[in-house]
Coordinates of C-alpha atoms and ligand atoms in Angstrom, one line a residue:
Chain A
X1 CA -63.1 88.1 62.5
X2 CA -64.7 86.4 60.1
X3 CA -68.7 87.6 60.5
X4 CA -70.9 85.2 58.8
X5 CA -73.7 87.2 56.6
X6 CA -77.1 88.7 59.2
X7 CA -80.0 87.7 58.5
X8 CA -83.3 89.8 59.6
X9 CA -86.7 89.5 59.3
X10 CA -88.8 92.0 57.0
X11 CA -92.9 92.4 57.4
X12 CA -95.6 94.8 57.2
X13 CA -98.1 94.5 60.3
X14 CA -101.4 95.5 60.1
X15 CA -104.2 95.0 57.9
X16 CA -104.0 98.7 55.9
X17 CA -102.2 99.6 52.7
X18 CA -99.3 98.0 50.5
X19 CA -96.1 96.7 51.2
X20 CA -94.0 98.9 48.9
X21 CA -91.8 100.4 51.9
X22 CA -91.2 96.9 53.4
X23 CA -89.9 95.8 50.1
X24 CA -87.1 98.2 49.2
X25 CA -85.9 98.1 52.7
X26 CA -85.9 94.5 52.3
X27 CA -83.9 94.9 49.0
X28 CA -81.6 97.4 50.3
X29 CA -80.7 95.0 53.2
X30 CA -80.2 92.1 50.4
X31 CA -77.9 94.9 48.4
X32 CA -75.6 94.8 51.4
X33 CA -75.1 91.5 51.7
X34 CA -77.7 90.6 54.3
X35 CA -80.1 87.5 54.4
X36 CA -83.8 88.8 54.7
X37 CA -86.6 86.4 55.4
X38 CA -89.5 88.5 54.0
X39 CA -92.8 87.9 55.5
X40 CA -94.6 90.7 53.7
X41 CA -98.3 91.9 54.5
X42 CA -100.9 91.7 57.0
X43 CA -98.6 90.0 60.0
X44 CA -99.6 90.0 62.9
X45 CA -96.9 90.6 65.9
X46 CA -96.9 86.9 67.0
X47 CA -96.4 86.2 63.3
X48 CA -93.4 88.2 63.3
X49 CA -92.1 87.1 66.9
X50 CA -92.6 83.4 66.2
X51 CA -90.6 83.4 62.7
X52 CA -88.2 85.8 64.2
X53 CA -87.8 82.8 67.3
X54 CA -87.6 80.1 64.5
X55 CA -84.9 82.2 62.5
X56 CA -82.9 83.0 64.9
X57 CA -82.9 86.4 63.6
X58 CA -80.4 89.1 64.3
X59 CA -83.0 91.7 63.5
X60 CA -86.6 92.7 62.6
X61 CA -87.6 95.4 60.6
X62 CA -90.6 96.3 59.7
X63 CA -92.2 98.9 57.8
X64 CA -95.3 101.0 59.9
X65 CA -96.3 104.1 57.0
X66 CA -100.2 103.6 58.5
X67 CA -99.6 106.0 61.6
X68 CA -100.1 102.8 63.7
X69 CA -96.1 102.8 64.7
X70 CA -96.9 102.4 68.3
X71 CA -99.2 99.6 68.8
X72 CA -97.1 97.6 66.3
X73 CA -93.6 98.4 67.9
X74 CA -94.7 98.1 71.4
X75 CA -96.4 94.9 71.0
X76 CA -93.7 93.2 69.0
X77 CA -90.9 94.6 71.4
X78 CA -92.8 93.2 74.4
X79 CA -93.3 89.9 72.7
X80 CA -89.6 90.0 71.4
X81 CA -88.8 90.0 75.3
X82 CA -91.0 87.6 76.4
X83 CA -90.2 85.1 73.8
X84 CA -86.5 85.4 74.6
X85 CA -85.2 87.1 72.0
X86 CA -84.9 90.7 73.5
X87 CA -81.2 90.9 72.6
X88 CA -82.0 91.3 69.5
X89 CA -82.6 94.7 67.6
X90 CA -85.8 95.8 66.8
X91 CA -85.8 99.0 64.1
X92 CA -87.6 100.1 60.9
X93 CA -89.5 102.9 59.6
X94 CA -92.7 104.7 59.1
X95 CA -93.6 109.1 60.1
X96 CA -92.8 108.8 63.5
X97 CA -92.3 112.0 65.1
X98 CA -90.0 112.4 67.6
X99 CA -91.7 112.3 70.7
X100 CA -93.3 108.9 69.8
X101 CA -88.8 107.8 68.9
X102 CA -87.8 108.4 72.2
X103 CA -91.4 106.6 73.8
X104 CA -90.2 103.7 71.6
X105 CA -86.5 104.0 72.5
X106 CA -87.3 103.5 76.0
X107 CA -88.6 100.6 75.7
X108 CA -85.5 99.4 73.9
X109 CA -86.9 100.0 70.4
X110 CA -83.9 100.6 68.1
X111 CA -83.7 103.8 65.7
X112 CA -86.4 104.7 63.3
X113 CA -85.9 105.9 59.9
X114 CA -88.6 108.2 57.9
X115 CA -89.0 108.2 54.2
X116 CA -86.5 110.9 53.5
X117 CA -84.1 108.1 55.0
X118 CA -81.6 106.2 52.4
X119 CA -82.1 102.6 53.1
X120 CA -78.3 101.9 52.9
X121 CA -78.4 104.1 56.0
X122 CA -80.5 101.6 57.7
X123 CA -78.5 98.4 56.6
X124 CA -75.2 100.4 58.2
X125 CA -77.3 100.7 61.3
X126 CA -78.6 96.9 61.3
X127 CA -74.5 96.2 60.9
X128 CA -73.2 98.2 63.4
X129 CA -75.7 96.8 66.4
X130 CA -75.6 93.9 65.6
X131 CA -71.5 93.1 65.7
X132 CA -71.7 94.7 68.3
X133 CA -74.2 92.8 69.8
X134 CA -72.0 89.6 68.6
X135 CA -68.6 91.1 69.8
X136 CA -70.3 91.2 73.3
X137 CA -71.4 87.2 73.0
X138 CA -68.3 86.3 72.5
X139 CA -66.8 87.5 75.4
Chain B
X1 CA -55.7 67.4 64.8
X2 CA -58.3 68.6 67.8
X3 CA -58.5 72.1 66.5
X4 CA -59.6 71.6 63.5
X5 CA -62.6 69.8 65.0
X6 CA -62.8 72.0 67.7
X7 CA -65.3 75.4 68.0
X8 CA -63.8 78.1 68.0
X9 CA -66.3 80.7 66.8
X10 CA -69.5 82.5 68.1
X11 CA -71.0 82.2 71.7
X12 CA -70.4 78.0 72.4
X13 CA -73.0 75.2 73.2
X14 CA -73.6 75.6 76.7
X15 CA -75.0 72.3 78.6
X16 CA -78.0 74.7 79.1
X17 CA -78.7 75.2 75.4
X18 CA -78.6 71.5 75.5
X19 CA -81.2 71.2 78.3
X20 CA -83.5 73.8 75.9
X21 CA -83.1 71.7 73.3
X22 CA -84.0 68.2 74.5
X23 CA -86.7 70.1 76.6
X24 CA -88.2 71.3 73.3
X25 CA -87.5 75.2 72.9
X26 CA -88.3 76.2 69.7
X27 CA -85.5 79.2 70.4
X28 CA -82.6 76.5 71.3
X29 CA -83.6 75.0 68.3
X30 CA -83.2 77.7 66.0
X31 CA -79.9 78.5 68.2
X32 CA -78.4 75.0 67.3
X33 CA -79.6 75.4 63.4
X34 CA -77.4 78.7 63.5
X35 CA -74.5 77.0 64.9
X36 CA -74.8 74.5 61.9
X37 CA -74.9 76.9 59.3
X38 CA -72.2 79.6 60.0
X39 CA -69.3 77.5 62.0
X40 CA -68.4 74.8 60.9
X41 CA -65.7 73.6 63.6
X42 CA -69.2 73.3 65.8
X43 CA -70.5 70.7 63.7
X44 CA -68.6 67.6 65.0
X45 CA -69.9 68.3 68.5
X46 CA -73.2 69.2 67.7
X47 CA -73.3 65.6 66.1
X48 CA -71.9 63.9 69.1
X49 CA -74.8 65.9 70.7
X50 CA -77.2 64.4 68.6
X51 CA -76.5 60.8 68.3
X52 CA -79.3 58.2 68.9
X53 CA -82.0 60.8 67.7
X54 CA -81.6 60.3 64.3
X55 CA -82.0 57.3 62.0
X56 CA -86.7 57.2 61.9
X57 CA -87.5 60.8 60.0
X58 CA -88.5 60.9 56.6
X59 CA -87.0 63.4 54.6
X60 CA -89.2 64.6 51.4
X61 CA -87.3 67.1 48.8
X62 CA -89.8 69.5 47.0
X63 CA -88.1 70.7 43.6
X64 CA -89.1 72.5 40.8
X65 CA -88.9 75.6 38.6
X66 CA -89.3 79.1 40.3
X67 CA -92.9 80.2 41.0
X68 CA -94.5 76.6 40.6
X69 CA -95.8 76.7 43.7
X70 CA -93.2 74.7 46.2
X71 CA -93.5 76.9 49.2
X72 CA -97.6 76.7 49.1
X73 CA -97.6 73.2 48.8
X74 CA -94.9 72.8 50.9
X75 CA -97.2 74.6 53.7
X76 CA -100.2 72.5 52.5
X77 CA -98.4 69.2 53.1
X78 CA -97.4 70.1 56.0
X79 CA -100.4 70.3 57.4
X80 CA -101.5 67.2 55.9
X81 CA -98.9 65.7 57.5
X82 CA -99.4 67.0 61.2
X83 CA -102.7 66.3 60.8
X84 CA -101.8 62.6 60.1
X85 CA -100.1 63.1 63.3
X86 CA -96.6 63.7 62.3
X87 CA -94.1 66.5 64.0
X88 CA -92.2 68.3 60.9
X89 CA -90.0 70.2 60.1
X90 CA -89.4 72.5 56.9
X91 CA -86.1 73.7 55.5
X92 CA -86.8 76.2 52.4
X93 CA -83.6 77.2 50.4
X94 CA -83.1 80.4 48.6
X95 CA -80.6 81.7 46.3
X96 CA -77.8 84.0 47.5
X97 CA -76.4 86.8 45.2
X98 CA -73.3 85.8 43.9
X99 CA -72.2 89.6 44.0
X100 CA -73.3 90.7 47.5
X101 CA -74.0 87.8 49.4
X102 CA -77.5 88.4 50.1
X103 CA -80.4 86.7 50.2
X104 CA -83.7 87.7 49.2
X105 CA -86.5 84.1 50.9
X106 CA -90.0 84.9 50.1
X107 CA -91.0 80.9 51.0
X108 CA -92.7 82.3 54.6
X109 CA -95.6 84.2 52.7
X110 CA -96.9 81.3 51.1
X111 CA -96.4 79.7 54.6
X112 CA -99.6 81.7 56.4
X113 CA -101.5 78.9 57.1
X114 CA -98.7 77.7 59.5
X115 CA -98.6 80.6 61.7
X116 CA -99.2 79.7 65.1
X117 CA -98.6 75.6 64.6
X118 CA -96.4 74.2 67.1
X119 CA -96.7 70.7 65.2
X120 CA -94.3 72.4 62.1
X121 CA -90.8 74.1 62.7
X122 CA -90.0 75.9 59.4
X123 CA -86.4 77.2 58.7
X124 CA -85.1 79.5 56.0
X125 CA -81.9 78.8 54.4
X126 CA -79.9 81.0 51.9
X127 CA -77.9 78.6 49.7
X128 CA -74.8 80.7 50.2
X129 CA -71.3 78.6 48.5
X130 CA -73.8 75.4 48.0
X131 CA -75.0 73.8 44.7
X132 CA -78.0 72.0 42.8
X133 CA -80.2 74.3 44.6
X134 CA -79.2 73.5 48.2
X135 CA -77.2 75.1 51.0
X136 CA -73.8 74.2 52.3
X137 CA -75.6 73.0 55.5
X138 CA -79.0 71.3 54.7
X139 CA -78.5 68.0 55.9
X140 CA -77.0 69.2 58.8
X141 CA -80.3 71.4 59.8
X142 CA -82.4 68.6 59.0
X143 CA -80.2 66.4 61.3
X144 CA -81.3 69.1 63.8
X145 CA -84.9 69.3 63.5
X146 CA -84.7 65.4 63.2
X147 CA -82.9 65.3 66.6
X148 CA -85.4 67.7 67.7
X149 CA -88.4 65.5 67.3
X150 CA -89.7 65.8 63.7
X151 CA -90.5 63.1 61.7
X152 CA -91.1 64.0 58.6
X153 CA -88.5 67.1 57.1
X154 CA -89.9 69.0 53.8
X155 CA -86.6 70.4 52.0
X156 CA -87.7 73.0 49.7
X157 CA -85.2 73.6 47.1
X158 CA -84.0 76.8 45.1
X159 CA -86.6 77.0 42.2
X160 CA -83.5 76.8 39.4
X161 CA -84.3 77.0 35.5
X162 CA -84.2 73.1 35.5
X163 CA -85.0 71.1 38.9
X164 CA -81.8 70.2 40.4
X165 CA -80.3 66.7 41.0
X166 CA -78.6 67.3 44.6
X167 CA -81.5 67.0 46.5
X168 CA -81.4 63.1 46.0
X169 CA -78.7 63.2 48.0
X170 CA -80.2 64.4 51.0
X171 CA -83.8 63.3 50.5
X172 CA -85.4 59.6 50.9
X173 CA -88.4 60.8 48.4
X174 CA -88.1 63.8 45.7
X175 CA -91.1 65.1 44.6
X176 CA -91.1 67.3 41.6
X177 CA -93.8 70.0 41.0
X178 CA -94.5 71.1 37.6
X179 CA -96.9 73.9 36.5
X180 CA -99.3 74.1 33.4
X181 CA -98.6 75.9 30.4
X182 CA -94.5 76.5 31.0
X183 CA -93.3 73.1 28.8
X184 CA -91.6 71.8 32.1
X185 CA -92.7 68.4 30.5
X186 CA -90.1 68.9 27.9
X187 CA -87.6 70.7 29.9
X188 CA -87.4 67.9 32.7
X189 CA -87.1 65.1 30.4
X190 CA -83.9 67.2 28.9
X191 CA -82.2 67.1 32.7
X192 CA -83.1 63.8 33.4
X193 CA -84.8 64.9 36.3
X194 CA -87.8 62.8 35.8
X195 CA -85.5 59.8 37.0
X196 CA -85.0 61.1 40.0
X197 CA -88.6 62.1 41.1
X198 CA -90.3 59.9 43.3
X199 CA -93.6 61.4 42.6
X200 CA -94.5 64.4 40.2
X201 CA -97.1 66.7 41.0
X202 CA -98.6 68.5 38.3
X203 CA -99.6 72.0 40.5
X204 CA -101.6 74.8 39.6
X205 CA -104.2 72.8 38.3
X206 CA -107.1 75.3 38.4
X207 CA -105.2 76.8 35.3
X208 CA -106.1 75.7 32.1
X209 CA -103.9 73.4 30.2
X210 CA -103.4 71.0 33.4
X211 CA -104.5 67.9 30.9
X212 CA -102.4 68.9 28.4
X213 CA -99.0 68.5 30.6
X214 CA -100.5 64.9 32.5
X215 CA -100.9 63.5 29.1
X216 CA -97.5 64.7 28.0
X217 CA -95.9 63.3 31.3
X218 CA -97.9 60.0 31.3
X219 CA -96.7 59.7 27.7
X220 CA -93.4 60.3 28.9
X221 CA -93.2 58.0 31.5
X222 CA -94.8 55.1 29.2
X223 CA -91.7 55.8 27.2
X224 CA -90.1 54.5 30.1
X225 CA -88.9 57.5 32.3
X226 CA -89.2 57.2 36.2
X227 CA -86.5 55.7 38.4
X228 CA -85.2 52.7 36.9
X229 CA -85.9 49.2 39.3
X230 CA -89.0 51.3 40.4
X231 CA -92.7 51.0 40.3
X232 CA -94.4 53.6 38.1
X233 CA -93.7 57.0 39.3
X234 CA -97.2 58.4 40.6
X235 CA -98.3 61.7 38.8
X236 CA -101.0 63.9 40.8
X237 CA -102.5 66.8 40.3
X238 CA -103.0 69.9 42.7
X239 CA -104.1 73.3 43.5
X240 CA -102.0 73.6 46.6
X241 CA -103.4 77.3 47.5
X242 CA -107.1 75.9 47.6
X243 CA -105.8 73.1 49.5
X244 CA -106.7 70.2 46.5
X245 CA -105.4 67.1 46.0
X246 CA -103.2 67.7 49.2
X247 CA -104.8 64.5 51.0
X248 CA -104.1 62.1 48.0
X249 CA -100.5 63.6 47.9
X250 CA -99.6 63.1 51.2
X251 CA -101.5 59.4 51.0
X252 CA -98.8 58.5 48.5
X253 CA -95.8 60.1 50.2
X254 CA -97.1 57.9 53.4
X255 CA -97.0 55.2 51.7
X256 CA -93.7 55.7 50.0
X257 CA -92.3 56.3 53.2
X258 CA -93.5 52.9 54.9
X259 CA -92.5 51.4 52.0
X260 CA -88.6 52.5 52.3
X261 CA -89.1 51.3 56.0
X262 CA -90.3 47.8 55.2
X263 CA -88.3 47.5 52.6
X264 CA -85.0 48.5 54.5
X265 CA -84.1 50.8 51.4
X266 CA -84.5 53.6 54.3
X267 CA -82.0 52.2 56.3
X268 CA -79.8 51.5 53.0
X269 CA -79.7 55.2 52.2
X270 CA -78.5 56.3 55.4
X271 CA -75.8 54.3 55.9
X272 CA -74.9 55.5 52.2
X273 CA -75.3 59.1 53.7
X274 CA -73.2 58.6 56.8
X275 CA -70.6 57.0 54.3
X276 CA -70.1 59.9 52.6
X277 CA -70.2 62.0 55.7
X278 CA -67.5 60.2 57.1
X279 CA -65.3 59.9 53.5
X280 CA -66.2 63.9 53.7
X281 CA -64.9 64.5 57.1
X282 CA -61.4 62.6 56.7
X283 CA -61.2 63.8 53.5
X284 CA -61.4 67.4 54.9
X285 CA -59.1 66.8 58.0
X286 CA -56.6 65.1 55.3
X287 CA -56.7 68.1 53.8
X288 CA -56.2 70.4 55.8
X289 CA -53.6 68.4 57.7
X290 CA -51.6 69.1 54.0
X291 CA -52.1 72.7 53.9
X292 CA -50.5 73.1 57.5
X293 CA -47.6 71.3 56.6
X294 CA -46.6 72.2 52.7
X295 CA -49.2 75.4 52.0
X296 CA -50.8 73.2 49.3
X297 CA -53.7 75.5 47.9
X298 CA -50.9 78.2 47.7
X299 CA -48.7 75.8 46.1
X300 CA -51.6 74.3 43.7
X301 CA -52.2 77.7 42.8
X302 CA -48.4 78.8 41.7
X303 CA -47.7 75.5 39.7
X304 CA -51.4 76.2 37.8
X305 CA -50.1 79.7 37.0
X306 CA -47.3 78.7 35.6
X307 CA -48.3 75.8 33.9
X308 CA -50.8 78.4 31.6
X309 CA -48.5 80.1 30.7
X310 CA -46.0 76.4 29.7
X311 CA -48.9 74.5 28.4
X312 CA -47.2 71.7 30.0
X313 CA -48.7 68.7 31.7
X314 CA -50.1 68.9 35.1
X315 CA -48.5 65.4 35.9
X316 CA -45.0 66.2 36.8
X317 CA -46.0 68.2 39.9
X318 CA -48.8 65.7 40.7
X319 CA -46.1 63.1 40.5
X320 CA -44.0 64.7 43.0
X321 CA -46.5 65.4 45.1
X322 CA -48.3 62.2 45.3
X323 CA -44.9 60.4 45.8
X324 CA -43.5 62.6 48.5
X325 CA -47.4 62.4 50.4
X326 CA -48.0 59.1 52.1
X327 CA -50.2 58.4 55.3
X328 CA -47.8 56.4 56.7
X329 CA -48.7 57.5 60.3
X330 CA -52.2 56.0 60.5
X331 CA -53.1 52.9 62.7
X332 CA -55.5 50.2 61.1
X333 CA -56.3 49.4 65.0
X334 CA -58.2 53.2 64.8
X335 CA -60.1 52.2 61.7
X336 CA -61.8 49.4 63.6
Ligands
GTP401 N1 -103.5 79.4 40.5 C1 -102.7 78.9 41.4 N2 -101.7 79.6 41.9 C2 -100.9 79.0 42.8 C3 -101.1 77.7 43.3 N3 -100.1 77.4 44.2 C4 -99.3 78.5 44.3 N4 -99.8 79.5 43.4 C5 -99.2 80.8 43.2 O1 -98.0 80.7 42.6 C6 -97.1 81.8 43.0 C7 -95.7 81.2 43.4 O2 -96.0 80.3 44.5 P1 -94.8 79.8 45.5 O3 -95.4 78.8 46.4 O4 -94.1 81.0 46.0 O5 -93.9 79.1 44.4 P2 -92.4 78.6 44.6 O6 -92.2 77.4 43.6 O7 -92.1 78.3 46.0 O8 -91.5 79.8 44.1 P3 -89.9 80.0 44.3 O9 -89.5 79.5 45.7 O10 -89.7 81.4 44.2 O11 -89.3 79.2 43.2 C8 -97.8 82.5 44.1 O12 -98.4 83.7 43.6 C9 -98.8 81.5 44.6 O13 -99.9 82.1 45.2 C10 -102.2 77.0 42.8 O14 -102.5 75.8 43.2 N5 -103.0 77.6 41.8
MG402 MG1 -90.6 79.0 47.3

């Protein structure tokens, strides 16, 4: 089978801080061979939902280091569902302990990676969903 | 010969995705643009799909050097232009890595000011196999968002080291953007890009040295640059992130674009354009008709091999082959 390349959208939500983490997860994803459409800072979730919609995204990812991980997944998972696009995987990273992972998880949120976390770990994760999700389409 | 032109990859175009579509879903929009770039066996069928929705759009190519300011002023026109009461559409084109096939496309963060504006659909493009700055698939995603209701479609090229030529082809107006201080003047003039600009926009011009490159480029075009058999190519200044000289720029691409209506030049280049669509298409299906029956790439390839290693001529083989290849099968009656 001949996959054609992913492509996910990359941002930062929220109005704190930098977007350093968004960027070399971004960069990693590029590394293996994935199309990123970078939104960088301040987006808001129906910034991230509507260019994920116009896209046609596979995934988003997005980088939450301000401790404000479950406002911003929550919202953008609920929007990703009501827009239409709940098939597809939502993941990313931030300090998110545990308890709040398996809140998120079950509301479909997909895994979480921490800053001890290689980011070629995350672009094997973003692969493996989403063939999978593709192999599943096409039956 | 059906297979060929047949789908055969991904989830298909269900009637209902259709339905979306023509209702206006922005999501079986972005479904159909996805189909169009990554199979291109679905192509053929999305165009059947699409017929009698294309033909009034005006498509405007933004080119320029990286980091001149395309994707702001791309989202500035566009606003300009919605405002003048036009739907549009936006396809910005990014280089892919020749090494890992990614693509790293910034446009979107100079595109804030269009969050939320359901007059502008913009899509992201990674130029993938495609050249001069463009992907494989742009004219097919703009035939898309045509079909889908917009009227004017902003192609945003891959800022390359000089402004690249292609985008003629799939653009009715090119508009090249130039920055202060970076001796574009002098570069353009070298790739003969100034001929194919429709308008220039000198960008960035809160920075100093904004006079400096207008006299250089009026000086330039005096010499007798611009589009030969056309009036004198316009050159404007902007500042596209504080929003000036946005209105006079999208005054003049208004009035370029009635002017390729009245003029019929607009119909002129299409029919060019589906011309070489439909040379394209044969040409492919010829193709590929020769590689099922003889293995020609494969073949190509051995005779090459060999013939480095000879130094002999090429013409031997091509002889052969041209001789024993004749469409002998086809029916002028089709061709009607
Ligand atoms: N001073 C000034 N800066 C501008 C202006 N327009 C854009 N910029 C800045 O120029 C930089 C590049 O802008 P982009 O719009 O991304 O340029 P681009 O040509 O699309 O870049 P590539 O797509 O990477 O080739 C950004 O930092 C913009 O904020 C302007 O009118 N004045
Ligand atoms: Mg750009």
């Amino acid at each position: 089978m001949n996959e054609h390349p992913i492509k996910v959208v990359v941002a930062k939500p929220g109005l704190d801080g930098h977007d350093r983490g968004a960027k070399v997860v971004a960069r990693a994803l590029v590394e293996a061979g994935m199309e990123v459409v970078y939104l960088g800072l301040r987006q808001t979730p129906e910034s991230i939902v509507a260019a994920a919609v116009e896209e046609d995204a596979d995934a988003i990812g997005l980088s939450v280091l301000s401790g404000a991980h479950m406002p911003h997944f929550t919202k953008v998972k609920a929007l990703m569902d009501t827009e239409g696009i709940g098939d597809r995987l939502l993941t990313g990273g931030g300090i998110i302990p545990t308890k709040d992972q398996e809140t998120l998880s079950a509301l479909g949120v997909g895994r979480l990676f921490g800053p001890g976390d290689d980011p070629s770990t995350i672009a094997e994760y973003i692969k493996e969903r989403v063939y999978a999700r593709r192999a599943a389409e096409r039956n | 010969m059906a297979e060929s032109m047949r789908s055969s990859r991904g989830p298909s175009l269900t009637p209902q995705l259709w339905e979306r579509f023509l209702g206006g879903e922005r999501r079986a929009c972005a479904q159909v643009i996805t189909k169009v770039e990554n199979d291109p066996d679905a192509v053929p069928e999305i165009r059947d799909r699409l017929s009698g929705r294309l033909g009034r759009a005006i498509r405007i190519g933004i080119t320029g050097p990286p980091g001149v300011g395309k994707s702001t002023l791309t989202s500035a026109l566009a606003r300009g232009l919605a405002d003048g009461g036009n739907r549009v559409g936006i396809v910005a084109v990014d280089p892919s890595s020749p090494f890992t096939g990614g693509a790293f496309m910034g446009d979107r963060i100079r595109m804030d000011a269009l969050v939320g504006d359901d007059r502008v659909f913009m899509r992201s493009l990674a130029s993938r196999a495609g050249q001069g700055g463009l992907a494989p698939s742009t004219a097919g995603v703009a035939d898309v968002l045509e079909a889908f209701g917009m009227d004017r479609i902003l192609i945003e090229t891959v800022g390359v080291g000089q402004a690249e030529l292609d985008v003629m082809a799939c653009a009715d107006i090119v508009v090249l953007v130039l920055q202060p201080s970076t001796g574009d003047a002098i570069q353009s003039l070298k790739s003969g890009i100034i001929e194919a600009a429709d308008v220039v926009v000198v960008n960035k011009a809160d920075l100093p040295g904004v006079e400096m490159l207008l006299q250089s480029l009026r000086f330039a075009f005096s010499l007798g640059a611009g589009r030969p058999g056309t009036n004198a190519t316009p050159i404007l200044a902007t500042s596209a992130q504080a929003s000036e000289g946005i209105g006079e720029l999208v005054a003049e691409l208004e009035s370029q674009a009635s002017d390729l209506v009245d003029s019929g030049r607009h119909r002129e280049m299409r029919r060019a354009r589906l011309e070489n669509e439909i040379r394209r298409a044969i040409q492919t299906h010829l193709w590929a008709s020769l590689e099922r029956a003889v293995g020609a790439s494969a073949k190509i390839r051995r005779h090459a091999e060999e013939l480095t290693l000879s130094g002999g001529s090429p013409y031997p083989f091509i002889r052969r082959a041209c001789a024993a290849t004749q469409v002998c099968q086809t029916k002028e009656e089709a061709w009607q």
